[in-house]
PDB file of C-alpha atoms in Angstrom:
ATOM      1  CA  MET A  90      14.629  -4.992 -19.297  1.00 68.00           C
ATOM      2  CA  GLU A  91      17.058  -2.524 -17.734  1.00 73.00           C
ATOM      3  CA  GLY A  92      15.330   0.310 -19.579  1.00 76.00           C
ATOM      4  CA  ILE A  93      11.919  -0.792 -18.317  1.00 82.00           C
ATOM      5  CA  GLU A  94      13.200  -1.140 -14.758  1.00 82.00           C
ATOM      6  CA  LYS A  95      14.632   2.392 -14.929  1.00 88.00           C
ATOM      7  CA  GLU A  96      11.311   3.870 -16.062  1.00 91.00           C
ATOM      8  CA  LEU A  97       9.453   2.068 -13.304  1.00 92.00           C
ATOM      9  CA  ALA A  98      11.911   2.932 -10.521  1.00 91.00           C
ATOM     10  CA  PRO A  99      10.006   6.016  -9.201  1.00 93.00           C
ATOM     11  CA  PHE A 100       6.765   4.013  -8.919  1.00 92.00           C
ATOM     12  CA  LYS A 101       8.503   1.142  -7.138  1.00 89.00           C
ATOM     13  CA  LYS A 102      10.192   3.581  -4.769  1.00 90.00           C
ATOM     14  CA  THR A 103       6.790   5.068  -3.864  1.00 91.00           C
ATOM     15  CA  LEU A 104       5.464   1.594  -3.088  1.00 88.00           C
ATOM     16  CA  ILE A 105       8.476   0.397  -1.136  1.00 85.00           C
ATOM     17  CA  GLU A 106       8.391   3.551   0.999  1.00 87.00           C
ATOM     18  CA  HIS A 107       4.598   3.599   1.346  1.00 91.00           C
ATOM     19  CA  PRO A 108       3.461   4.611   4.862  1.00 91.00           C
ATOM     20  CA  LEU A 109       1.059   1.665   5.002  1.00 90.00           C
ATOM     21  CA  TYR A 110       3.822  -0.696   6.113  1.00 86.00           C
ATOM     22  CA  LYS A 111       4.723   1.269   9.230  1.00 84.00           C
ATOM     23  CA  ARG A 112       1.094   1.941  10.057  1.00 88.00           C
ATOM     24  CA  ILE A 113       0.287  -1.759  10.451  1.00 86.00           C
ATOM     25  CA  GLN A 114       1.065  -2.006  14.144  1.00 82.00           C
ATOM     26  CA  SER A 115      -1.690  -4.137  15.648  1.00 86.00           C
ATOM     27  CA  VAL A 116      -3.622  -7.312  14.935  1.00 88.00           C
ATOM     28  CA  GLU A 117      -6.669  -5.173  14.102  1.00 91.00           C
ATOM     29  CA  ASP A 118      -4.601  -3.309  11.498  1.00 91.00           C
ATOM     30  CA  ILE A 119      -3.526  -6.646  10.013  1.00 91.00           C
ATOM     31  CA  ARG A 120      -7.153  -7.814   9.831  1.00 93.00           C
ATOM     32  CA  ILE A 121      -8.225  -4.686   7.957  1.00 95.00           C
ATOM     33  CA  PHE A 122      -5.300  -5.033   5.564  1.00 94.00           C
ATOM     34  CA  MET A 123      -5.913  -8.708   4.854  1.00 94.00           C
ATOM     35  CA  GLU A 124      -9.660  -8.342   4.264  1.00 97.00           C
ATOM     36  CA  GLN A 125      -8.939  -5.982   1.353  1.00 97.00           C
ATOM     37  CA  HIS A 126      -5.606  -7.356   0.113  1.00 95.00           C
ATOM     38  CA  VAL A 127      -7.016 -10.890  -0.262  1.00 97.00           C
ATOM     39  CA  PHE A 128      -8.775  -9.735  -3.450  1.00 97.00           C
ATOM     40  CA  ALA A 129      -5.385  -8.909  -4.964  1.00 95.00           C
ATOM     41  CA  VAL A 130      -4.060 -12.311  -3.850  1.00 94.00           C
ATOM     42  CA  TRP A 131      -7.020 -13.952  -5.617  1.00 96.00           C
ATOM     43  CA  ASP A 132      -6.988 -12.009  -8.901  1.00 95.00           C
ATOM     44  CA  PHE A 133      -3.244 -12.582  -9.251  1.00 93.00           C
ATOM     45  CA  MET A 134      -4.009 -16.208 -10.100  1.00 94.00           C
ATOM     46  CA  SER A 135      -6.143 -15.155 -13.079  1.00 95.00           C
ATOM     47  CA  LEU A 136      -3.145 -13.298 -14.518  1.00 94.00           C
ATOM     48  CA  VAL A 137      -1.021 -16.403 -13.985  1.00 92.00           C
ATOM     49  CA  LYS A 138      -3.545 -18.778 -15.526  1.00 95.00           C
ATOM     50  CA  LYS A 139      -4.159 -16.512 -18.520  1.00 96.00           C
ATOM     51  CA  LEU A 140      -0.439 -16.588 -19.250  1.00 94.00           C
ATOM     52  CA  GLN A 141      -0.399 -20.358 -18.888  1.00 95.00           C
ATOM     53  CA  VAL A 142      -3.331 -20.744 -21.288  1.00 95.00           C
ATOM     54  CA  GLU A 143      -1.647 -18.555 -23.911  1.00 95.00           C
ATOM     55  CA  LEU A 144       1.966 -19.671 -23.467  1.00 94.00           C
ATOM     56  CA  THR A 145       1.426 -23.433 -23.205  1.00 95.00           C
ATOM     57  CA  CYS A 146      -0.976 -25.932 -24.694  1.00 93.00           C
ATOM     58  CA  THR A 147      -3.952 -26.562 -22.374  1.00 92.00           C
ATOM     59  CA  THR A 148      -6.269 -28.089 -24.982  1.00 92.00           C
ATOM     60  CA  LEU A 149      -6.511 -31.409 -26.817  1.00 95.00           C
ATOM     61  CA  PRO A 150      -4.970 -32.599 -29.011  1.00 96.00           C
ATOM     62  CA  TRP A 151      -1.707 -31.234 -27.655  1.00 95.00           C
ATOM     63  CA  HIS A 152       0.656 -29.165 -29.804  1.00 93.00           C
ATOM     64  CA  PRO A 153       4.056 -27.575 -29.059  1.00 94.00           C
ATOM     65  CA  SER A 154       4.144 -24.067 -27.589  1.00 91.00           C
ATOM     66  CA  ALA A 155       5.252 -21.133 -29.726  1.00 90.00           C
ATOM     67  CA  TYR A 156       6.980 -19.772 -26.619  1.00 89.00           C
ATOM     68  CA  PRO A 157       8.975 -22.688 -25.120  1.00 87.00           C
ATOM     69  CA  THR A 158      11.074 -20.584 -22.733  1.00 83.00           C
ATOM     70  CA  ALA A 159       8.148 -18.510 -21.466  1.00 88.00           C
ATOM     71  CA  GLY A 160       5.991 -21.636 -21.315  1.00 91.00           C
ATOM     72  CA  ARG A 161       8.497 -23.422 -19.090  1.00 89.00           C
ATOM     73  CA  LEU A 162       8.763 -20.394 -16.825  1.00 86.00           C
ATOM     74  CA  ILE A 163       5.016 -19.917 -16.427  1.00 90.00           C
ATOM     75  CA  ASN A 164       4.474 -23.634 -15.770  1.00 93.00           C
ATOM     76  CA  GLU A 165       7.023 -23.485 -12.940  1.00 88.00           C
ATOM     77  CA  ILE A 166       5.363 -20.370 -11.540  1.00 87.00           C
ATOM     78  CA  VAL A 167       1.905 -21.984 -11.711  1.00 91.00           C
ATOM     79  CA  TRP A 168       3.239 -25.088  -9.970  1.00 91.00           C
ATOM     80  CA  GLY A 169       4.597 -22.956  -7.134  1.00 86.00           C
ATOM     81  CA  GLU A 170       1.597 -20.640  -6.806  1.00 89.00           C
ATOM     82  CA  GLU A 171      -1.171 -23.212  -7.196  1.00 93.00           C
ATOM     83  CA  THR A 172       0.261 -26.255  -5.397  1.00 94.00           C
ATOM     84  CA  ASP A 173       2.827 -25.113  -2.824  1.00 93.00           C
ATOM     85  CA  LEU A 174       3.341 -26.471   0.690  1.00 92.00           C
ATOM     86  CA  ASN A 175       1.960 -24.539   3.624  1.00 92.00           C
ATOM     87  CA  LYS A 176       3.564 -24.184   7.038  1.00 91.00           C
ATOM     88  CA  ASP A 177       2.369 -27.677   8.031  1.00 92.00           C
ATOM     89  CA  GLY A 178       3.512 -29.347   4.813  1.00 93.00           C
ATOM     90  CA  GLU A 179       0.018 -29.504   3.295  1.00 95.00           C
ATOM     91  CA  ILE A 180      -0.424 -28.911  -0.446  1.00 96.00           C
ATOM     92  CA  MET A 181      -2.417 -25.776  -1.225  1.00 95.00           C
ATOM     93  CA  SER A 182      -2.414 -22.639  -3.335  1.00 95.00           C
ATOM     94  CA  HIS A 183      -0.980 -19.381  -2.049  1.00 93.00           C
ATOM     95  CA  TYR A 184      -4.525 -18.003  -2.043  1.00 95.00           C
ATOM     96  CA  GLU A 185      -5.620 -20.796   0.277  1.00 96.00           C
ATOM     97  CA  MET A 186      -2.560 -20.160   2.452  1.00 95.00           C
ATOM     98  CA  TYR A 187      -3.677 -16.547   2.696  1.00 94.00           C
ATOM     99  CA  LEU A 188      -7.184 -17.589   3.788  1.00 96.00           C
ATOM    100  CA  GLN A 189      -5.563 -19.793   6.427  1.00 95.00           C
ATOM    101  CA  SER A 190      -3.531 -16.797   7.591  1.00 93.00           C
ATOM    102  CA  MET A 191      -6.703 -14.677   7.709  1.00 94.00           C
ATOM    103  CA  GLU A 192      -8.422 -17.205   9.944  1.00 94.00           C
ATOM    104  CA  GLU A 193      -5.418 -17.242  12.275  1.00 91.00           C
ATOM    105  CA  ALA A 194      -5.507 -13.441  12.479  1.00 90.00           C
ATOM    106  CA  GLY A 195      -9.277 -13.293  12.999  1.00 93.00           C
ATOM    107  CA  ALA A 196      -9.841 -11.487   9.685  1.00 95.00           C
ATOM    108  CA  ASP A 197     -13.199 -11.966   7.959  1.00 96.00           C
ATOM    109  CA  PRO A 198     -12.918 -14.221   4.862  1.00 96.00           C
ATOM    110  CA  LEU A 199     -16.656 -14.124   4.054  1.00 96.00           C
ATOM    111  CA  PRO A 200     -16.595 -11.220   1.548  1.00 96.00           C
ATOM    112  CA  ILE A 201     -13.984 -12.862  -0.706  1.00 97.00           C
ATOM    113  CA  LYS A 202     -15.586 -16.307  -0.323  1.00 96.00           C
ATOM    114  CA  LYS A 203     -19.019 -14.907  -1.187  1.00 95.00           C
ATOM    115  CA  PHE A 204     -17.554 -13.072  -4.173  1.00 96.00           C
ATOM    116  CA  ILE A 205     -15.947 -16.250  -5.518  1.00 95.00           C
ATOM    117  CA  SER A 206     -19.120 -18.281  -4.940  1.00 94.00           C
ATOM    118  CA  GLN A 207     -20.975 -15.842  -7.218  1.00 94.00           C
ATOM    119  CA  LEU A 208     -18.523 -16.336 -10.086  1.00 91.00           C
ATOM    120  CA  GLU A 209     -20.289 -19.478 -11.339  1.00 86.00           C
ATOM    121  CA  ASP A 210     -23.544 -17.557 -11.856  1.00 87.00           C
ATOM    122  CA  SER A 211     -21.906 -14.541 -13.471  1.00 85.00           C
ATOM    123  CA  THR A 212     -21.180 -14.143 -17.176  1.00 87.00           C
ATOM    124  CA  ASP A 213     -19.424 -10.782 -16.829  1.00 94.00           C
ATOM    125  CA  ILE A 214     -16.633 -10.412 -14.269  1.00 96.00           C
ATOM    126  CA  HIS A 215     -16.735  -6.603 -14.484  1.00 96.00           C
ATOM    127  CA  GLU A 216     -20.470  -6.588 -13.805  1.00 95.00           C
ATOM    128  CA  LEU A 217     -19.959  -8.791 -10.743  1.00 95.00           C
ATOM    129  CA  ILE A 218     -17.140  -6.584  -9.450  1.00 96.00           C
ATOM    130  CA  ASN A 219     -19.208  -3.421  -9.872  1.00 95.00           C
ATOM    131  CA  GLN A 220     -22.341  -4.939  -8.301  1.00 94.00           C
ATOM    132  CA  THR A 221     -20.471  -6.212  -5.242  1.00 93.00           C
ATOM    133  CA  SER A 222     -20.180  -3.804  -2.322  1.00 93.00           C
ATOM    134  CA  LEU A 223     -16.409  -3.545  -2.430  1.00 96.00           C
ATOM    135  CA  PRO A 224     -14.410  -0.395  -1.642  1.00 96.00           C
ATOM    136  CA  ASP A 225     -13.798   1.654  -4.794  1.00 97.00           C
ATOM    137  CA  TYR A 226     -10.049   1.097  -4.610  1.00 97.00           C
ATOM    138  CA  VAL A 227     -10.553  -2.701  -4.575  1.00 98.00           C
ATOM    139  CA  SER A 228     -13.063  -2.597  -7.444  1.00 97.00           C
ATOM    140  CA  GLU A 229     -10.742  -0.431  -9.527  1.00 97.00           C
ATOM    141  CA  PHE A 230      -7.840  -2.796  -8.868  1.00 97.00           C
ATOM    142  CA  LEU A 231      -9.838  -5.840  -9.955  1.00 98.00           C
ATOM    143  CA  ASN A 232     -11.310  -4.115 -12.993  1.00 98.00           C
ATOM    144  CA  PHE A 233      -7.834  -3.162 -14.171  1.00 97.00           C
ATOM    145  CA  THR A 234      -6.620  -6.751 -13.835  1.00 97.00           C
ATOM    146  CA  PHE A 235      -9.460  -8.234 -15.854  1.00 97.00           C
ATOM    147  CA  SER A 236      -9.403  -5.426 -18.443  1.00 97.00           C
ATOM    148  CA  THR A 237      -5.747  -6.272 -18.985  1.00 97.00           C
ATOM    149  CA  ILE A 238      -6.593  -9.953 -19.409  1.00 97.00           C
ATOM    150  CA  LYS A 239      -9.444  -9.118 -21.814  1.00 96.00           C
ATOM    151  CA  GLU A 240      -7.129  -6.954 -23.945  1.00 94.00           C
ATOM    152  CA  ASN A 241      -5.336 -10.224 -24.744  1.00 94.00           C
ATOM    153  CA  LYS A 242      -1.888  -8.794 -25.502  1.00 95.00           C
ATOM    154  CA  LEU A 243       0.603 -11.258 -24.095  1.00 94.00           C
ATOM    155  CA  HIS A 244       3.440  -8.781 -23.535  1.00 94.00           C
ATOM    156  CA  VAL A 245       1.026  -6.414 -21.747  1.00 96.00           C
ATOM    157  CA  ILE A 246      -0.381  -9.142 -19.479  1.00 95.00           C
ATOM    158  CA  ALA A 247       3.148 -10.345 -18.765  1.00 93.00           C
ATOM    159  CA  ALA A 248       4.256  -6.787 -17.926  1.00 93.00           C
ATOM    160  CA  VAL A 249       1.438  -6.330 -15.423  1.00 94.00           C
ATOM    161  CA  PHE A 250       2.255  -9.727 -13.926  1.00 91.00           C
ATOM    162  CA  THR A 251       6.023  -9.197 -13.838  1.00 89.00           C
ATOM    163  CA  PHE A 252       6.435  -5.550 -12.882  1.00 88.00           C
ATOM    164  CA  GLY A 253       3.120  -4.878 -11.164  1.00 85.00           C
ATOM    165  CA  ARG A 254       2.970  -8.066  -9.134  1.00 81.00           C
ATOM    166  CA  GLU A 255       5.755 -10.675  -9.219  1.00 69.00           C
ATOM    167  CA  ASP A 256       8.852  -8.458  -9.374  1.00 63.00           C
ATOM    168  CA  LEU A 257       7.406  -6.140  -6.738  1.00 65.00           C
ATOM    169  CA  ILE A 258       6.185  -8.591  -4.110  1.00 66.00           C
ATOM    170  CA  PRO A 259       9.500  -9.325  -2.312  1.00 59.00           C
ATOM    171  CA  ASP A 260      10.301  -5.642  -1.708  1.00 67.00           C
ATOM    172  CA  MET A 261       6.830  -4.939  -0.334  1.00 69.00           C
ATOM    173  CA  PHE A 262       6.612  -7.992   1.896  1.00 71.00           C
ATOM    174  CA  ILE A 263      10.097  -7.592   3.330  1.00 71.00           C
ATOM    175  CA  GLU A 264       8.928  -4.343   4.928  1.00 73.00           C
ATOM    176  CA  MET A 265       5.782  -5.976   6.288  1.00 73.00           C
ATOM    177  CA  VAL A 266       7.627  -8.928   7.805  1.00 73.00           C
ATOM    178  CA  LYS A 267      10.132  -6.563   9.395  1.00 74.00           C
ATOM    179  CA  ASN A 268       7.410  -4.519  11.062  1.00 75.00           C
ATOM    180  CA  LEU A 269       5.394  -7.543  12.168  1.00 74.00           C
ATOM    181  CA  ARG A 270       8.428  -9.083  13.832  1.00 73.00           C
ATOM    182  CA  ASN A 271       9.348  -5.784  15.447  1.00 74.00           C
ATOM    183  CA  GLU A 272       5.907  -5.700  17.013  1.00 71.00           C
ATOM    184  CA  GLY A 273       6.214  -9.287  18.233  1.00 73.00           C
ATOM    185  CA  VAL A 274       2.920 -10.360  16.630  1.00 74.00           C
ATOM    186  CA  ALA A 275       2.451 -14.146  16.810  1.00 75.00           C
ATOM    187  CA  LEU A 276       0.843 -14.865  13.429  1.00 85.00           C
ATOM    188  CA  HIS A 277       2.767 -17.919  12.331  1.00 88.00           C
ATOM    189  CA  HIS A 278       0.834 -18.772   9.151  1.00 89.00           C
ATOM    190  CA  LEU A 279       0.993 -15.180   7.907  1.00 87.00           C
ATOM    191  CA  ILE A 280       4.717 -14.900   8.630  1.00 86.00           C
ATOM    192  CA  TYR A 281       5.266 -18.175   6.765  1.00 87.00           C
ATOM    193  CA  TYR A 282       3.190 -16.934   3.811  1.00 87.00           C
ATOM    194  CA  LEU A 283       5.154 -13.674   3.624  1.00 85.00           C
ATOM    195  CA  ASP A 284       8.522 -15.416   4.024  1.00 83.00           C
ATOM    196  CA  ARG A 285       7.533 -17.922   1.342  1.00 83.00           C
ATOM    197  CA  HIS A 286       6.743 -15.124  -1.108  1.00 78.00           C
ATOM    198  CA  ILE A 287      10.037 -13.409  -0.368  1.00 76.00           C
ATOM    199  CA  GLU A 288      11.913 -16.671  -0.915  1.00 76.00           C
ATOM    200  CA  VAL A 289      10.107 -17.851  -4.059  1.00 72.00           C
ATOM    201  CA  ASP A 290       9.409 -14.520  -5.775  1.00 64.00           C
ATOM    202  CA  GLY A 291      12.769 -12.964  -4.972  1.00 61.00           C
ATOM    203  CA  ASP A 292      14.985 -15.957  -5.734  1.00 64.00           C
ATOM    204  CA  GLU A 293      12.999 -17.833  -8.392  1.00 67.00           C
ATOM    205  CA  HIS A 294       9.789 -16.393  -9.828  1.00 68.00           C
ATOM    206  CA  GLY A 295      10.953 -12.795 -10.179  1.00 70.00           C
ATOM    207  CA  PRO A 296      14.019 -13.573 -12.336  1.00 76.00           C
ATOM    208  CA  MET A 297      12.000 -16.126 -14.303  1.00 78.00           C
ATOM    209  CA  ALA A 298       9.336 -13.542 -15.089  1.00 80.00           C
ATOM    210  CA  LEU A 299      11.983 -11.135 -16.404  1.00 82.00           C
ATOM    211  CA  GLN A 300      13.189 -13.841 -18.796  1.00 84.00           C
ATOM    212  CA  MET A 301       9.610 -14.293 -19.958  1.00 87.00           C
ATOM    213  CA  MET A 302       9.358 -10.564 -20.710  1.00 89.00           C
ATOM    214  CA  GLU A 303      12.501 -10.750 -22.838  1.00 88.00           C
ATOM    215  CA  GLU A 304      10.993 -13.484 -25.003  1.00 88.00           C
ATOM    216  CA  LEU A 305       7.576 -11.843 -25.390  1.00 91.00           C
ATOM    217  CA  CYS A 306       8.759  -8.319 -26.174  1.00 89.00           C
ATOM    218  CA  GLN A 307      11.319  -9.573 -28.737  1.00 87.00           C
ATOM    219  CA  ARG A 308      13.137  -6.216 -28.625  1.00 87.00           C
ATOM    220  CA  ASP A 309      10.167  -4.643 -30.440  1.00 92.00           C
ATOM    221  CA  PRO A 310      10.062  -0.921 -29.465  1.00 92.00           C
ATOM    222  CA  ALA A 311       6.257  -0.779 -29.747  1.00 95.00           C
ATOM    223  CA  LYS A 312       5.784  -3.819 -27.503  1.00 94.00           C
ATOM    224  CA  ILE A 313       8.336  -2.509 -25.027  1.00 93.00           C
ATOM    225  CA  GLN A 314       6.505   0.829 -24.782  1.00 94.00           C
ATOM    226  CA  GLU A 315       3.151  -0.895 -24.318  1.00 95.00           C
ATOM    227  CA  ALA A 316       4.727  -3.045 -21.607  1.00 94.00           C
ATOM    228  CA  ILE A 317       6.086   0.054 -19.852  1.00 94.00           C
ATOM    229  CA  ASP A 318       2.721   1.839 -19.997  1.00 96.00           C
ATOM    230  CA  ALA A 319       0.888  -1.206 -18.643  1.00 96.00           C
ATOM    231  CA  ALA A 320       3.428  -1.724 -15.874  1.00 94.00           C
ATOM    232  CA  LYS A 321       3.169   1.923 -14.801  1.00 95.00           C
ATOM    233  CA  LYS A 322      -0.610   1.630 -14.657  1.00 96.00           C
ATOM    234  CA  ALA A 323      -0.339  -1.565 -12.624  1.00 96.00           C
ATOM    235  CA  LEU A 324       1.962   0.137 -10.116  1.00 95.00           C
ATOM    236  CA  GLU A 325      -0.376   3.132  -9.920  1.00 96.00           C
ATOM    237  CA  MET A 326      -3.267   0.779  -9.163  1.00 96.00           C
ATOM    238  CA  ARG A 327      -1.238  -0.868  -6.408  1.00 94.00           C
ATOM    239  CA  ILE A 328      -0.435   2.528  -4.905  1.00 95.00           C
ATOM    240  CA  ARG A 329      -4.136   3.409  -4.957  1.00 97.00           C
ATOM    241  CA  LEU A 330      -4.946   0.081  -3.298  1.00 96.00           C
ATOM    242  CA  TRP A 331      -2.378   0.774  -0.560  1.00 95.00           C
ATOM    243  CA  ASP A 332      -3.685   4.349  -0.138  1.00 97.00           C
ATOM    244  CA  GLY A 333      -7.218   2.993   0.216  1.00 97.00           C
ATOM    245  CA  ILE A 334      -6.290   0.399   2.828  1.00 96.00           C
ATOM    246  CA  LEU A 335      -4.276   3.013   4.711  1.00 96.00           C
ATOM    247  CA  SER A 336      -7.348   5.248   4.857  1.00 96.00           C
ATOM    248  CA  GLU A 337      -9.298   2.416   6.539  1.00 95.00           C
ATOM    249  CA  LEU A 338      -6.868   2.012   9.409  1.00 93.00           C
ATOM    250  CA  PRO A 339      -7.855   3.655  12.704  1.00 89.00           C
ATOM    251  CA  THR A 340      -6.307   7.058  13.534  1.00 68.00           C
ATOM    252  CA  THR A 341      -4.701   7.249  10.093  1.00 49.00           C
ATOM    253  CA  VAL A 342      -3.623  10.686   8.994  1.00 47.00           C
ATOM    254  CA  LEU A 343      -2.955  11.044   5.266  1.00 46.00           C
ATOM    255  CA  ILE A 344      -0.405  13.729   4.394  1.00 42.00           C
TER     256      ILE A 344
END
């Protein structure tokens, strides 16, 4: 894992130092950010659930998992992501917490809600993504996620989850929380959501996901290289997502 982390360091540095964080200076900026970022909050759960389906037994009759360590880790992650406690002690998923935060900020949740409502009538997730009037950088992000899931290589899916999402989240959100508090913005549900991610992903889920990677790669050089390539692509997609959101903010100057 140290070798993978070293290869990914330049990409993580680009994300951690991304100008988007400092550009979010008003409630309007936060609304614009949340209306696009919510799609990444939503599709994250499909990565999580795909890992749970493959690493544990979710069918009947039950049988033992071939990956007991990874299965335990992903079950704990699912428990935390899908049924956590919000600021008021109510049980809800992190996605639902994010929608609650959007409502508090005055961000528009209708595009993501409409998108999800169309899922039941769609047989092809890529077709739905491409037919929905989403910004290109959001569509590309979603298409990458579901292409990764469709590829059905556990170590690749786990790499995108671990290094492109879970391992990265605390570093990114720490910067956002810092800037929000510096601006004195009173968005209590959003601050709680961000703090919760920093606490859970940094202290619990991040290290757990690294253990899962160890078990799935099995020190196989080919799997490790595929994991590195997938993780790099995931980080590139996140950078493109951040670049796209930055371009939507008022008076933004891209250098």
